[in-house]
mmCIF file of C-alpha atoms in Angstrom:
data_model
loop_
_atom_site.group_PDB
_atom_site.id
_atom_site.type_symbol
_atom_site.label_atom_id
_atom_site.label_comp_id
_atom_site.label_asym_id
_atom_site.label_seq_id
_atom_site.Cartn_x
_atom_site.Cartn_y
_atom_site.Cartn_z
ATOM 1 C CA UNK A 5 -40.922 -69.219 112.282
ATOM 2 C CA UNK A 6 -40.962 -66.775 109.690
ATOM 3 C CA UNK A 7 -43.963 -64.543 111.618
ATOM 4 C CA UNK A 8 -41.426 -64.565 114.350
ATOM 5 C CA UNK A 9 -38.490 -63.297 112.383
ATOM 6 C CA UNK A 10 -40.212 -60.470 111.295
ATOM 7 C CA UNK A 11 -41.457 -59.523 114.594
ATOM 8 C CA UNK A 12 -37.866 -60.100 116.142
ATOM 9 C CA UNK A 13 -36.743 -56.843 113.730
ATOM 10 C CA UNK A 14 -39.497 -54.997 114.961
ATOM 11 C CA UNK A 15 -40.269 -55.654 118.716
ATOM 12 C CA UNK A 16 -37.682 -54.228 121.457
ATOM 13 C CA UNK A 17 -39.346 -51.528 123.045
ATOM 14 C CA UNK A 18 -37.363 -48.490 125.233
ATOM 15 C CA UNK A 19 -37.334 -45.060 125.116
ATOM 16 C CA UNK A 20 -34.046 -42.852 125.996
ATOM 17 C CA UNK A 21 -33.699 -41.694 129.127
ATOM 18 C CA UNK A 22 -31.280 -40.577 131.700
ATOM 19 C CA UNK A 23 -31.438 -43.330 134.004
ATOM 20 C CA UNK A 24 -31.692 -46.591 132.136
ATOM 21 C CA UNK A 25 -30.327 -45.877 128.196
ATOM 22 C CA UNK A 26 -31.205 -46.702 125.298
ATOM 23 C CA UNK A 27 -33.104 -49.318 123.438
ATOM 24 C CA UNK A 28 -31.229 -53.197 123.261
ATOM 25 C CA UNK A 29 -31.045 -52.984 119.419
ATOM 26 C CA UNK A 30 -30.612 -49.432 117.666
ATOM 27 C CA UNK A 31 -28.216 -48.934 120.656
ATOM 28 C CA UNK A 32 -25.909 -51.509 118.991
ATOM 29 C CA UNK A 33 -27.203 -50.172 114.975
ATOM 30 C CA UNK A 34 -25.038 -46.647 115.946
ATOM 31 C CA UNK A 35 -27.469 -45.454 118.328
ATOM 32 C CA UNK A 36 -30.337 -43.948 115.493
ATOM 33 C CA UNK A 37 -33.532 -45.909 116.021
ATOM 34 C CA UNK A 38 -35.326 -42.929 113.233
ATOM 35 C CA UNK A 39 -33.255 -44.903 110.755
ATOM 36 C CA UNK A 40 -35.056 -48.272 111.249
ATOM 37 C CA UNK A 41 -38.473 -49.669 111.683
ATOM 38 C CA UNK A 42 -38.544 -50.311 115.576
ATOM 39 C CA UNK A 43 -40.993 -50.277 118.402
ATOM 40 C CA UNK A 44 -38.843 -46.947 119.852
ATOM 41 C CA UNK A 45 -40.424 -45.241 116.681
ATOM 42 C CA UNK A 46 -43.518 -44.881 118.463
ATOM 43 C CA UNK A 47 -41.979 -42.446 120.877
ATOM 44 C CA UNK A 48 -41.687 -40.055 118.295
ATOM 45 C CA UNK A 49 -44.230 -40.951 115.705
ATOM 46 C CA UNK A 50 -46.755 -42.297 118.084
ATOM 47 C CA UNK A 51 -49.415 -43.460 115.097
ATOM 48 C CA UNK A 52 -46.668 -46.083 114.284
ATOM 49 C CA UNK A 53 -47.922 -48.138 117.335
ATOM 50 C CA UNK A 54 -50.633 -49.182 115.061
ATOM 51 C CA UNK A 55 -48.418 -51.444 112.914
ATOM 52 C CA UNK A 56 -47.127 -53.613 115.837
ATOM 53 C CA UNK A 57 -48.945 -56.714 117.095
ATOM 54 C CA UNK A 58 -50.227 -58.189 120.701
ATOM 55 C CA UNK A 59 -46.886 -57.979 122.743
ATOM 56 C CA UNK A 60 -45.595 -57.733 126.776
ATOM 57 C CA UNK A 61 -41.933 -56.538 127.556
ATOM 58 C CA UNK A 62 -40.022 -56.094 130.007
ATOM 59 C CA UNK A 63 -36.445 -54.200 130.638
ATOM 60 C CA UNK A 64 -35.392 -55.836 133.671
ATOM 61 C CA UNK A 65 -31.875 -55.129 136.217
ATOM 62 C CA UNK A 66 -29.381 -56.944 137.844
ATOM 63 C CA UNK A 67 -30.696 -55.187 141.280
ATOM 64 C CA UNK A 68 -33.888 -53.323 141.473
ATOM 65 C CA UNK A 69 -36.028 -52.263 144.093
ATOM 66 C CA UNK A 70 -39.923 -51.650 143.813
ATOM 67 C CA UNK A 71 -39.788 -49.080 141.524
ATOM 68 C CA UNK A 72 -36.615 -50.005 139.676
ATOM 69 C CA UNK A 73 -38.324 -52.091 136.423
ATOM 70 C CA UNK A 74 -40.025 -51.007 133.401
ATOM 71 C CA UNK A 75 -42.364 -52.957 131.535
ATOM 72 C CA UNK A 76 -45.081 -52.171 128.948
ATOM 73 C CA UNK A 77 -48.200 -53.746 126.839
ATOM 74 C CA UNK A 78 -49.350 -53.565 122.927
ATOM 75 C CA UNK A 79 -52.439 -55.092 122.028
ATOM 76 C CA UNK A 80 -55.070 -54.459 119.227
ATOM 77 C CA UNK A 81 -58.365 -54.813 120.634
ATOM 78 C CA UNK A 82 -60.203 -54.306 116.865
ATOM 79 C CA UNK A 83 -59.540 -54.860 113.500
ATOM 80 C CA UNK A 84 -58.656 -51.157 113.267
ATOM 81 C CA UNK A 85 -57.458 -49.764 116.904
ATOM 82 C CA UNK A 86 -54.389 -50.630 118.517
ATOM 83 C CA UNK A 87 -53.212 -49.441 122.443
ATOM 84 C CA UNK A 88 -50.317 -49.628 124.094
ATOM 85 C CA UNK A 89 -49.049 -49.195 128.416
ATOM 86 C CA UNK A 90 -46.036 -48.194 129.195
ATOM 87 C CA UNK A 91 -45.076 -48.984 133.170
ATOM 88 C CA UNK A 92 -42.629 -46.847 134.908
ATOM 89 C CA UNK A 93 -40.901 -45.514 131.669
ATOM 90 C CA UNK A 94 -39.468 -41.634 132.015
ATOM 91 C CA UNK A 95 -41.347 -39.685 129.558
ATOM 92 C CA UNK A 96 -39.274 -36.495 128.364
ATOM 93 C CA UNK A 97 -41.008 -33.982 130.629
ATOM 94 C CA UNK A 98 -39.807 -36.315 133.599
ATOM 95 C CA UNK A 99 -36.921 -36.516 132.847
ATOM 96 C CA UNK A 100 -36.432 -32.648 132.181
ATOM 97 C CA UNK A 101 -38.025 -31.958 135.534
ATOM 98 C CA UNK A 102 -35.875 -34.687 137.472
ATOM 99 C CA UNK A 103 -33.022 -32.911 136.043
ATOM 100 C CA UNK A 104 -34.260 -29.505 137.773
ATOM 101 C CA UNK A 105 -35.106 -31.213 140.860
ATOM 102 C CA UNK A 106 -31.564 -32.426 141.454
ATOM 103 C CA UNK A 107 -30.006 -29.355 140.784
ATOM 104 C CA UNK A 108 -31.491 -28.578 144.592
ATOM 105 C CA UNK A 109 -28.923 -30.678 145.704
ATOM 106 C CA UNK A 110 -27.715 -29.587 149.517
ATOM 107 C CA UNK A 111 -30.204 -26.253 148.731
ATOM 108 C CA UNK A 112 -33.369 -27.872 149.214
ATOM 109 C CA UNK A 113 -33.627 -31.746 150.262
ATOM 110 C CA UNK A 114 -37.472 -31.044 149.992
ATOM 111 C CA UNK A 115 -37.384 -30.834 146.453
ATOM 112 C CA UNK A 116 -34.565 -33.019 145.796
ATOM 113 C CA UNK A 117 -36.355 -36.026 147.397
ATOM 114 C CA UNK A 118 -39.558 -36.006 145.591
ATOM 115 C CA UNK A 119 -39.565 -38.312 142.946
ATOM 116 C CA UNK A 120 -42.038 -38.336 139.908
ATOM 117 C CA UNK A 121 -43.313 -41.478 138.091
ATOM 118 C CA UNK A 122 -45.388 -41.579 135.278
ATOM 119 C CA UNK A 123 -48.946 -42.763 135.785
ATOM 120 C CA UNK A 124 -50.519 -43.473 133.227
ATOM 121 C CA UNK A 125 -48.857 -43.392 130.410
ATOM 122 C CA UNK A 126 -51.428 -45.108 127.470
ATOM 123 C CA UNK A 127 -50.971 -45.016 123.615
ATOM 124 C CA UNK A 128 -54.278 -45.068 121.455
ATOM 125 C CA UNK A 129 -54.281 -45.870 117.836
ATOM 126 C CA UNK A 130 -56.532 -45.826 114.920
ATOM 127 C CA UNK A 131 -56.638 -46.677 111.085
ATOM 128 C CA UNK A 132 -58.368 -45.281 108.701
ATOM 129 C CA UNK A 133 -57.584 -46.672 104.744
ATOM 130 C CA UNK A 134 -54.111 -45.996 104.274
ATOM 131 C CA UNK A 135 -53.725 -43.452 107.681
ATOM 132 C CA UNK A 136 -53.285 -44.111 110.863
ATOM 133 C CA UNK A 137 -53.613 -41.768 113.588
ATOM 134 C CA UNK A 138 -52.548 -41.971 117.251
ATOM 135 C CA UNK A 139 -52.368 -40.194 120.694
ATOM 136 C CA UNK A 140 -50.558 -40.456 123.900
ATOM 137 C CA UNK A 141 -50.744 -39.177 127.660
ATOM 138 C CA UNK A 142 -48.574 -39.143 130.188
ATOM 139 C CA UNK A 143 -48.684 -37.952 133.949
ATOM 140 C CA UNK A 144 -46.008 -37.518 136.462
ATOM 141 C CA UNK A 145 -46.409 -36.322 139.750
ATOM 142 C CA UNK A 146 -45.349 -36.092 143.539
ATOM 143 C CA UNK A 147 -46.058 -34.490 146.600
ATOM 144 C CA UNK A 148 -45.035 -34.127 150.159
ATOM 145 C CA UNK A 149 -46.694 -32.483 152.679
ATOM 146 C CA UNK A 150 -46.010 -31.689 156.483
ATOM 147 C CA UNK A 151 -48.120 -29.440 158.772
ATOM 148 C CA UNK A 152 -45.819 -26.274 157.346
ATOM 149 C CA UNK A 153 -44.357 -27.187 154.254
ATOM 150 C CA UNK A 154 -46.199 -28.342 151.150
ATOM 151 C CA UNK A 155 -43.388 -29.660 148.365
ATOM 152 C CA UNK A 156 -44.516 -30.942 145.017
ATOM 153 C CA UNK A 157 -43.597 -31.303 141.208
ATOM 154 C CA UNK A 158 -45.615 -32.415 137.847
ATOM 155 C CA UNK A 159 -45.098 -33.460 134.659
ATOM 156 C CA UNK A 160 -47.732 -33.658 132.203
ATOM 157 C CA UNK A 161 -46.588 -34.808 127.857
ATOM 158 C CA UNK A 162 -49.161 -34.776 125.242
ATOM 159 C CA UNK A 163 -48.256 -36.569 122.147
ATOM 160 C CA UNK A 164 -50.413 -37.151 118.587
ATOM 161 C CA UNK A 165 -49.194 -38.399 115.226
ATOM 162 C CA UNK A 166 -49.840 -39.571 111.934
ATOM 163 C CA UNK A 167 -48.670 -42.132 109.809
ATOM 164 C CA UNK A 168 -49.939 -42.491 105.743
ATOM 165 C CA UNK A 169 -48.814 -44.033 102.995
ATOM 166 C CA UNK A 170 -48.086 -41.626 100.141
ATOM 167 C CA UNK A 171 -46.732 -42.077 96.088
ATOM 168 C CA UNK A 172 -43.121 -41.614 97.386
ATOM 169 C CA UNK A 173 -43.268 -44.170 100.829
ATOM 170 C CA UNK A 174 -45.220 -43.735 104.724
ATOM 171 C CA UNK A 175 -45.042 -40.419 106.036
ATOM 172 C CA UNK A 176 -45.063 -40.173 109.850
ATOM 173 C CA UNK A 177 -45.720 -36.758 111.593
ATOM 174 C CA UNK A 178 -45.160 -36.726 115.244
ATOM 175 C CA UNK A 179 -46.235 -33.247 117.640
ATOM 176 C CA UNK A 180 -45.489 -33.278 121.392
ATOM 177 C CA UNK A 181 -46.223 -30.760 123.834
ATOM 178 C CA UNK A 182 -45.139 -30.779 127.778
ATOM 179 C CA UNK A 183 -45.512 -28.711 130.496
ATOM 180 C CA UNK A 184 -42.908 -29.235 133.739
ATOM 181 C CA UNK A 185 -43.439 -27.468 136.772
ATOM 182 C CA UNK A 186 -42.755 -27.456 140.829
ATOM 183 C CA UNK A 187 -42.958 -25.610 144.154
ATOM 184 C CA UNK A 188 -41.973 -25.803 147.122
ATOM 185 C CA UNK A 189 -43.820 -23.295 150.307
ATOM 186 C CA UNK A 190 -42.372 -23.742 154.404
ATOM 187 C CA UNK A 191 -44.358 -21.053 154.895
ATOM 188 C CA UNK A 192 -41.171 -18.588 155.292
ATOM 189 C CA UNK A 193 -40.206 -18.615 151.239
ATOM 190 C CA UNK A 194 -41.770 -19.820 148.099
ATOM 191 C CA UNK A 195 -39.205 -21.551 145.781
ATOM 192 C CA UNK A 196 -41.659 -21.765 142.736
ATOM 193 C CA UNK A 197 -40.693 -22.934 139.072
ATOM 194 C CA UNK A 198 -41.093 -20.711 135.620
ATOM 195 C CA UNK A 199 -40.505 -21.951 132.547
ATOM 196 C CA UNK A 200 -40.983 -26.029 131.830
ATOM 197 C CA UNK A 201 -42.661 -26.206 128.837
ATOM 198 C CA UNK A 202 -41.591 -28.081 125.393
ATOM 199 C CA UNK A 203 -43.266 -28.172 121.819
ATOM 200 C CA UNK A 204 -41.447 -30.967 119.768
ATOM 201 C CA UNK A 205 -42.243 -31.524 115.919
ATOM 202 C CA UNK A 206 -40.903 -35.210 114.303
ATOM 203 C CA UNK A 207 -41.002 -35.716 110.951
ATOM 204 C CA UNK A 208 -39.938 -38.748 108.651
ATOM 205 C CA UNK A 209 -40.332 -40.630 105.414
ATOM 206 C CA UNK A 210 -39.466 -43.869 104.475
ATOM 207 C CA UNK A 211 -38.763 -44.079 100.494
ATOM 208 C CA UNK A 212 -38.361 -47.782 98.682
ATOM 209 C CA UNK A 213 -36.077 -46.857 96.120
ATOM 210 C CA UNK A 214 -37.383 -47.137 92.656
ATOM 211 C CA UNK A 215 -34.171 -48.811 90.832
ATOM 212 C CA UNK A 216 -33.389 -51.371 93.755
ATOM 213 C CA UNK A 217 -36.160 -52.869 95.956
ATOM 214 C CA UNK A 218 -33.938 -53.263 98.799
ATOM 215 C CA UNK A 219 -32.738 -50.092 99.301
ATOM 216 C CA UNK A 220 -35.361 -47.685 101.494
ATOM 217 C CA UNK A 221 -34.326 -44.235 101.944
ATOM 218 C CA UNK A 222 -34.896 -42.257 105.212
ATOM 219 C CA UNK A 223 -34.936 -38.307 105.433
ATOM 220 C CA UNK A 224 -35.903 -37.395 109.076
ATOM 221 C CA UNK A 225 -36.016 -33.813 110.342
ATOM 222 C CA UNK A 226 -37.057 -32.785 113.859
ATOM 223 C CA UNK A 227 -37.414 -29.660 115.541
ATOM 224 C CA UNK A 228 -37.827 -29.008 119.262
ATOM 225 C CA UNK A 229 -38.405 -25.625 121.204
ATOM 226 C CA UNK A 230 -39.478 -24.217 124.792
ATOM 227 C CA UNK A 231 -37.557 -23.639 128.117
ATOM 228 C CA UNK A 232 -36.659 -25.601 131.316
ATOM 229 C CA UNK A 233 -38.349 -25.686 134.744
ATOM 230 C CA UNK A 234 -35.747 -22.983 136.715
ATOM 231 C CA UNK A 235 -36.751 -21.021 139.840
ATOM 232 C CA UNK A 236 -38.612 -18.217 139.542
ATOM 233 C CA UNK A 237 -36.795 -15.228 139.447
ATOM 234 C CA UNK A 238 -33.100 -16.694 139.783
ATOM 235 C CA UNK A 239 -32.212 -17.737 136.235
ATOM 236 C CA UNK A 240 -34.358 -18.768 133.098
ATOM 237 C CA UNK A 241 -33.314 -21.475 130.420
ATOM 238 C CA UNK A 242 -35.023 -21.369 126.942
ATOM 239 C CA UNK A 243 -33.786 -23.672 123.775
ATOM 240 C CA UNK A 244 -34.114 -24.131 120.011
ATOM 241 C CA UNK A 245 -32.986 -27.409 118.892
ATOM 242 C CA UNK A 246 -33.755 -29.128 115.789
ATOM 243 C CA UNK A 247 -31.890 -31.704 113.355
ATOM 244 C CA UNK A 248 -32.016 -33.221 109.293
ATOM 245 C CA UNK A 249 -30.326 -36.195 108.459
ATOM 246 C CA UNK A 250 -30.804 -38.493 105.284
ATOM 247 C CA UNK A 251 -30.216 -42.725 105.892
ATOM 248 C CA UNK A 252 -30.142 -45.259 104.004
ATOM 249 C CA UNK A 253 -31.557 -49.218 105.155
ATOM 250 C CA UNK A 254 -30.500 -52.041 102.742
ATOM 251 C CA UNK A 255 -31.620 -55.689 102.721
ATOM 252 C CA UNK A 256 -28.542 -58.193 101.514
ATOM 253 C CA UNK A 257 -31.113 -61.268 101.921
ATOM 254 C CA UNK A 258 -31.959 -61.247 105.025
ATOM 255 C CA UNK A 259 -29.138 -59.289 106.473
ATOM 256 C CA UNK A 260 -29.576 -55.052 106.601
ATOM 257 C CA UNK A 261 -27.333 -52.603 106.587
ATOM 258 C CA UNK A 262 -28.135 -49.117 107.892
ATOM 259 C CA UNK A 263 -26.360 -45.963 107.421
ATOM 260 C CA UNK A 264 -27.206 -42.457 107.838
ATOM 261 C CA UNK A 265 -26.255 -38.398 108.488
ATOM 262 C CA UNK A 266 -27.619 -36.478 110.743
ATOM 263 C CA UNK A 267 -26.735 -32.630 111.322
ATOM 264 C CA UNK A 268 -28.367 -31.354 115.073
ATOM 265 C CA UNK A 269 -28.285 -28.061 116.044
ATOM 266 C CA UNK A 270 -28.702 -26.824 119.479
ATOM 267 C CA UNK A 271 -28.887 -23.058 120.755
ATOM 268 C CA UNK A 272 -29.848 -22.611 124.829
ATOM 269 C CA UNK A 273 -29.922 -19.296 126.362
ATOM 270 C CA UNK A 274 -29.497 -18.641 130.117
ATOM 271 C CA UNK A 275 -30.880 -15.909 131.669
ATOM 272 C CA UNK A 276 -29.620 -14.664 135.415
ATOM 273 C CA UNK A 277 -31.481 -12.597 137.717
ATOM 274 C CA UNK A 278 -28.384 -9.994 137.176
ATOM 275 C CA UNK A 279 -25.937 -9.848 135.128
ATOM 276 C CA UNK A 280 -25.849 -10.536 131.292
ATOM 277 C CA UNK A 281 -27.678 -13.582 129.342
ATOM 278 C CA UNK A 282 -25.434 -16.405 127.850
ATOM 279 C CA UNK A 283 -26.171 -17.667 124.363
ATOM 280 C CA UNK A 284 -24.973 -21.269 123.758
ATOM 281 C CA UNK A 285 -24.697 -22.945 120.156
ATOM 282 C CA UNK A 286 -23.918 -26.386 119.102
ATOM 283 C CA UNK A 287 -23.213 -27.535 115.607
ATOM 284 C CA UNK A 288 -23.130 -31.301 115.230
ATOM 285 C CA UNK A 289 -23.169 -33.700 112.388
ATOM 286 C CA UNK A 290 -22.689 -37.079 112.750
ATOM 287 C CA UNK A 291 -22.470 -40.161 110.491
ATOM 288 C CA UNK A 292 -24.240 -43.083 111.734
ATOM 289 C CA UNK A 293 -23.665 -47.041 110.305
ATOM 290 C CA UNK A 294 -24.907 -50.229 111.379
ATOM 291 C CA UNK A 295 -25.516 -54.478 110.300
ATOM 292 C CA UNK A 296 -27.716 -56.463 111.605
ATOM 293 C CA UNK A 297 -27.752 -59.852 110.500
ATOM 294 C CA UNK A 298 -28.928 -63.756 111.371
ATOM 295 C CA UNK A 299 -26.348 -66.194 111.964
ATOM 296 C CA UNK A 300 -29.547 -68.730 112.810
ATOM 297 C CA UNK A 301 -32.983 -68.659 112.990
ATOM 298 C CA UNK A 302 -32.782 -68.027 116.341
ATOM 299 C CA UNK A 303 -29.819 -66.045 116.266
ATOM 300 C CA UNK A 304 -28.916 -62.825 115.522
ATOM 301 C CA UNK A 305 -26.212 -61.098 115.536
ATOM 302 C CA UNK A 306 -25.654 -56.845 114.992
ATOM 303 C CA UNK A 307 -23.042 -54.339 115.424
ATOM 304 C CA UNK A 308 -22.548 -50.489 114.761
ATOM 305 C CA UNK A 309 -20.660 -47.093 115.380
ATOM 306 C CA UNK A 310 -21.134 -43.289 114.983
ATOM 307 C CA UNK A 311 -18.944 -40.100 114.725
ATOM 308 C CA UNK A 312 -19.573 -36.861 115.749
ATOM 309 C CA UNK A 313 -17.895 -34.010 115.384
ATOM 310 C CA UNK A 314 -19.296 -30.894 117.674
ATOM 311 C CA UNK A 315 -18.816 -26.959 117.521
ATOM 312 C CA UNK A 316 -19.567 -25.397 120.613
ATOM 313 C CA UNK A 317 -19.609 -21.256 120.403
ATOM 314 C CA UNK A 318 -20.291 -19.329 123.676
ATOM 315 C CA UNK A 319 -18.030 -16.828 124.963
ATOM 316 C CA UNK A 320 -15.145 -18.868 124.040
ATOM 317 C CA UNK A 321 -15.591 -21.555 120.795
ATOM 318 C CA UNK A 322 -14.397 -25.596 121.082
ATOM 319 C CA UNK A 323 -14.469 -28.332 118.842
ATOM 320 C CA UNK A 324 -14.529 -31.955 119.747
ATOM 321 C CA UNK A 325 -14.862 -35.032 117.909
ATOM 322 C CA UNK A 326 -16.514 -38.313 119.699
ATOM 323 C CA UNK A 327 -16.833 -42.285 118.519
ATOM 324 C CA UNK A 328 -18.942 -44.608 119.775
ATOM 325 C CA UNK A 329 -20.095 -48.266 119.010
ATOM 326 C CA UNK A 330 -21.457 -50.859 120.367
ATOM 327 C CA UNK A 331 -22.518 -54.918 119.260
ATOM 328 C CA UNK A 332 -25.255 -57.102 120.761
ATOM 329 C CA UNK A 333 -27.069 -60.422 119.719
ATOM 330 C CA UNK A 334 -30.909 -61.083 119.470
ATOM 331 C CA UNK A 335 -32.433 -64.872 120.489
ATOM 332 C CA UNK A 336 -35.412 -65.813 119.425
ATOM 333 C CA UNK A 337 -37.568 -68.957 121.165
ATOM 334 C CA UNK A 338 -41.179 -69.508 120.018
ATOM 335 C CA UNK A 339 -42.612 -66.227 120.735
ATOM 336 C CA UNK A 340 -40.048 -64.779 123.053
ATOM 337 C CA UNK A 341 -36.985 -62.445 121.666
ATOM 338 C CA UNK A 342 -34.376 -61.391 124.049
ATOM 339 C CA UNK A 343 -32.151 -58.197 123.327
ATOM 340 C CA UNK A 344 -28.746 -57.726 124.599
ATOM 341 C CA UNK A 345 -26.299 -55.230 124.435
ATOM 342 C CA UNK A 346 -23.018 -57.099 124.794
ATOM 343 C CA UNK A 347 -20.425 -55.097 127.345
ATOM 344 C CA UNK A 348 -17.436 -53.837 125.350
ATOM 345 C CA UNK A 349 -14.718 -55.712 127.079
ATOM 346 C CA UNK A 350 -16.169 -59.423 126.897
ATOM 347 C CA UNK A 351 -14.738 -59.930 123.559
ATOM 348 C CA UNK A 352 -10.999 -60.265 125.574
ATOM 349 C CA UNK A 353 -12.095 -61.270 128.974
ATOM 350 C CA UNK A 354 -14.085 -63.393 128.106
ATOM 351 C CA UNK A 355 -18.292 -64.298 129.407
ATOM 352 C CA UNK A 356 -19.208 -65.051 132.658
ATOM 353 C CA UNK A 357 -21.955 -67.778 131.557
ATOM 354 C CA UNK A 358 -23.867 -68.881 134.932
ATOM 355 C CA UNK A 359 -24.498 -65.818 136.328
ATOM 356 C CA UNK A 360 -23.170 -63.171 133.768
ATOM 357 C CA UNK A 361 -21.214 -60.989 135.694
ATOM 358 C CA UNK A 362 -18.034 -61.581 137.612
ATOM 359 C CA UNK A 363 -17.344 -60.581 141.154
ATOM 360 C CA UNK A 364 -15.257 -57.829 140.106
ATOM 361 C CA UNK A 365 -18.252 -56.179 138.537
ATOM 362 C CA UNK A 366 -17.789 -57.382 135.112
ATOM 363 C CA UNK A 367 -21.155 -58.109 132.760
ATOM 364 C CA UNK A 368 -21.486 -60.353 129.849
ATOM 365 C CA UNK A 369 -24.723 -57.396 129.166
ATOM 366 C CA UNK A 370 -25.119 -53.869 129.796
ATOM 367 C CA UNK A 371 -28.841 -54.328 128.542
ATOM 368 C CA UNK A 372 -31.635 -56.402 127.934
ATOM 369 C CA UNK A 373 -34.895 -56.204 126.571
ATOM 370 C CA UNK A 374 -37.006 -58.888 127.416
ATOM 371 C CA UNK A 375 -40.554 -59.433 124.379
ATOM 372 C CA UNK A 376 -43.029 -62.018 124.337
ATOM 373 C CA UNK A 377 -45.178 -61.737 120.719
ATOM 374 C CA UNK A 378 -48.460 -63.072 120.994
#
C-alpha cells in the first residue's frame, strides 16, 4: 500500500488545453502543477517522464463521440529508458492553430471545418548516472480536398529536456519549438497562413531545504516567444511572454502544503495590413496556495486558491484582480487512483450519487482522471 501512495501523488496525467482543462489534481492545488512533482511536469520538462513507472490513463466524459476521449501510456521498457503515448491530447501548436482556424468563422467554412488531431504524439526517455534526458514529437494535421479546392492545416511541436541532480536539488531544463501553419486554394484566391511558429524555454529547480527536511523550495522561470498562424498579408501577431515565481512544498507527515508566486509577463503585437501596429502588455503576479492531504489510505482529500492581480497597458491601461479555487478528492483501489475535481456548488446542493449529475445539469465532478499503476 505504501508503493501505491506514493504513486497516487505522482500519477494524474493532463495537459492544459482549451477544450478539456486542466489536470484533476494541481487544478484543485491553485492551478500550478510547476510547484509539485506531477505527471503534467513532463509537458514542460519532458526528461521528467523518466521518473514515473508502467501506467495507462484515461480522461474520460459524460458524452463523447469517437474522437471525444483522451488516453495515454508510460512504460519503461529497460532498466534505463522510459516512453510514454499520449492519445488524442492537444499539444500547444494545436491548440494555437485551432484557435486561428475558428477565427474563419462565417469567412471560410473550409477552414473552419478541418479539424487537427495529434498523431503521434510519443515521449522517449533516457538515464544516464544522475541525468536524464528526453524527447518528444508531435504531429497534427488535416486536409480536405474537392476537384477545385484543396483546404488543409498542420501542426508539428518538438520538445527535449533534461533533468540532473545537482549540490543544490534536480534541475530540469525543458526547450520546445513549433511550427503552425494552413492554406486554403478554390482556385479563385489563396488564403495562406504566415507566422505560426513558437520557441518555449522551461526552467526549474527543486531545493530540499538544508535546516528542515520537509520543506523543498521551487524557483521556476519560463520564457516563451514567436508569432501566431494569421493570414498572409491581412494582419500579423508576434508575442514575448515569459514568467519567475519562487514556491514552497512542505510535508506535515504525510499531508503537503504548497504555496508559491509567480509574476508572468505578456507583450503581443498586432500588425494590420494598414493602419498602425498595436502593442499589448500584461503585468501579472499571482500568489498561488494549496493542501493536499489523506483522510485514509484510500482517501484523499485536497483543496486550493490563487489571486491575480493583472495590468493591462494598450492604448488605454486597466487593472483587474481575479480569485479562483477549487477542491477535489483522490481514491485509491489496488493499483487504480481516480482524480476528481469536485463541482463548486455540491458542497450546498448536495451529490447526486447513482449517476452524478442531476437532470438539471448539475455534476457531483467537473473532472476526472482515470490511472491504473502497474
Amino acid at each position: 500500500m505504501k508503493k501505491i501512495v506514493i504513486l497516487s501523488l505522482i500519477f494524474c496525467v493532463v495537459v492544459s488545453s482549451v477544450a478539456y482543462g486542466a489536470s484533476a489534481r494541481w487544478q484543485a492545488l491553485g492551478n500550478e502543477h510547476r510547484f509539485i512533482i506531477d505527471t503534467s511536469n513532463y509537458g514542460v520538462y519532458p526528461a521528467r517522464v523518466y521518473q514515473f513507472s508502467n501506467a495507462l490513463w484515461l480522461i474520460p466524459r459524460s458524452a463523447y463521440g469517437d474522437n471525444d476521449i483522451m488516453a495515454g501510456v508510460l512504460m519503461k521498457f529497460k532498466d534505463n529508458m522510459m516512453w510514454a503515448y499520449h492519445f488524442n491530447l492537444p499539444s500547444a501548436g494545436v491548440s494555437k492553430l485551432s484557435s486561428a482556424l475558428k477565427a474563419y468563422d462565417k469567412k471560410n467554412d473550409r477552414l473552419v471545418g478541418l479539424e487537427p488531431r495529434v498523431f503521434p504524439d510519443i515521449f522517449w526517455a533516457m538515464k544516464s548516472g544522475s541525468t536524464a534526458f528526453a524527447l518528444r514529437g508531435a504531429l497534427a494535421m488535416d486536409k480536405a480536398n474537392t476537384t477545385d479546392v484543396t483546404t488543409s492545416a498542420m501542426a508539428v511541436d518538438v520538445n527535449a529536456g533534461i533533468t540532473t541532480t545537482m549540490s543544490l536539488g534536480d534541475l530540469d531544463i525543458g526547450v520546445g519549438v513549433g511550427i503552425q501553419k494552413f492554406k486554403d486554394d478554390d482556385g479563385n484566391k489563396v488564403t495562406e497562413s504566415t507566422g505560426g511558429f513558437s520557441l518555449a524555454v522551461d526552467a526549474r529547480l527543486n531545493m530540499p531545504c538544508r535546516k528542515d527536511k520537509n520543506i523543498t523550495w521551487v524557483p521556476i522561470a519560463s520564457l516563451k516567444i514567436g508569432s501566431d498562424p494569421t493570414e498572409s498579408g491581412v494582419t500579423e501577431n508576434s508575442y514575448l511572454a515569459g514568467d519567475v515565481g519562487f514556491g514552497m512544498r512542505k510535508m506535515f507527515d504525510k499531508k503537503m502544503v504548497v504555496a508559491g508566486l509567480v509574476a508572468a509577463l505578456n507583450s503581443t503585437k498586432t500588425t494590420p495590413s494598414s493602419g498602425d501596429e498595436v502593442k499589448t502588455t500584461v503585468i501579472a503576479p499571482k500568489f498561488v496556495a494549496g493542501c493536499e492531504a489523506p483522510l485514509t489510505k484510500w482517501l484523499v482529500v485536497r483543496g486550493g486558491a490563487n489571486v491575480e492581480f493583472s495590468s493591462k497597458s494598450n492604448d488605454l491601461s486597466s487593472t483587474d484582480v481575479k480569485y479562483y479555487y477549487n477542491s477535489g478528492i483522490r481514491i485509491l483501489y489496488g493499483g487504480f487512483i481516480v482524480d476528481w475535481i469536485l463541482a463548486r456548488d455540491l458542497f450546498y446542493r448536495g451529490p447526486y450519487f447513482v449517476s452524478g449529475s442531476g437532470k438539471d445539469g448539475s455534476n457531483l465532478a467537473t473532472n476526472i482522471c482515470l490511472t491504473y499503476a502497474f
